[in-house]
XYZ file of C-alpha atoms in Angstrom:
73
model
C 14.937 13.308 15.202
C 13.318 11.989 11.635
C 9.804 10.507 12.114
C 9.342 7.599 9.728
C 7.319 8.050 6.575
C 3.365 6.021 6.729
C 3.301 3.828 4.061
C 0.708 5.734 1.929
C 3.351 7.903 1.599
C 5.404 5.746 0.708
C 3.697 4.364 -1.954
C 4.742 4.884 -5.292
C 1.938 6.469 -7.253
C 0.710 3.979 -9.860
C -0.104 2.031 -6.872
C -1.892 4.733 -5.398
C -3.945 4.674 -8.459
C -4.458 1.356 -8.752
C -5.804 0.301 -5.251
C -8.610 3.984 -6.179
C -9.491 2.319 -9.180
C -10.240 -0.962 -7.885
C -11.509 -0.167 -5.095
C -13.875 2.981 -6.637
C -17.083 0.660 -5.922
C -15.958 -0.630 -2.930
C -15.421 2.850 -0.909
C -15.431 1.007 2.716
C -12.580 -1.143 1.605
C -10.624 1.653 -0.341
C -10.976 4.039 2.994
C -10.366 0.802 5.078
C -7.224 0.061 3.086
C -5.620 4.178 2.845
C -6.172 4.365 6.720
C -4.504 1.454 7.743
C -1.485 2.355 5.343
C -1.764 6.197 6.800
C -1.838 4.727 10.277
C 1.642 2.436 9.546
C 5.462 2.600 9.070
C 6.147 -1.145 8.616
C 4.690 -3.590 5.203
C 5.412 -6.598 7.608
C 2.592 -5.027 9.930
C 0.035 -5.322 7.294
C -2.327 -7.892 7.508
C -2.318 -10.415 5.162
C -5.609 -9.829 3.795
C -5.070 -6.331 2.891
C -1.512 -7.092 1.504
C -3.035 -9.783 -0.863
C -5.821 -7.345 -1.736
C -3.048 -4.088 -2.638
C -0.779 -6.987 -4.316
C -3.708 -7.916 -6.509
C -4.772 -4.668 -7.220
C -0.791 -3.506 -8.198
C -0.303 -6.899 -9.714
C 2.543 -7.273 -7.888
C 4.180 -10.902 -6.350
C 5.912 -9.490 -3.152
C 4.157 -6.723 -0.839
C 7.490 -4.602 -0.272
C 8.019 -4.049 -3.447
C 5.070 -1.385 -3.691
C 7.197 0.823 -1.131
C 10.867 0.208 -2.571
C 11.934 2.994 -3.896
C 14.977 1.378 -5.555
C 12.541 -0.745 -7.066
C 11.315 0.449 -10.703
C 8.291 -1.821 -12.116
């Protein structure tokens, strides 16, 4: 049986880089954000707050797209 992926994992990289670089003086929020995205399979889980803050940081006008891997920004 295949176990779903978290969604840090599937996060494309540049947005891996971008939520530690805005987040670098905010290190509650940062681990805050990486365990809740470690700890899920689904973006429609995700509570708004955090999705606006990871959309912000990614610059990026719909949540899903930071998991799409069909999806080249």
């Amino acid at each position: 049986m295949k176990t779903r992926l978290t969604l840090w994992e599937r996060l494309k990289p540049q947005y891996k880089e971008a939520i530690n670089t805005k987040f670098s003086d905010y290190p509650h929020s940062h681990e805050a954000i990486v365990e809740l995205l470690n700890e899920t399979s689904f973006f429609t889980i995700v509570p708004y707050g955090v999705a606006f803050d990871i959309m912000s940081a990614c610059n990026l006008s719909f949540f899903g797209d930071a998991f799409n891997p069909r999806n080249d920004e």
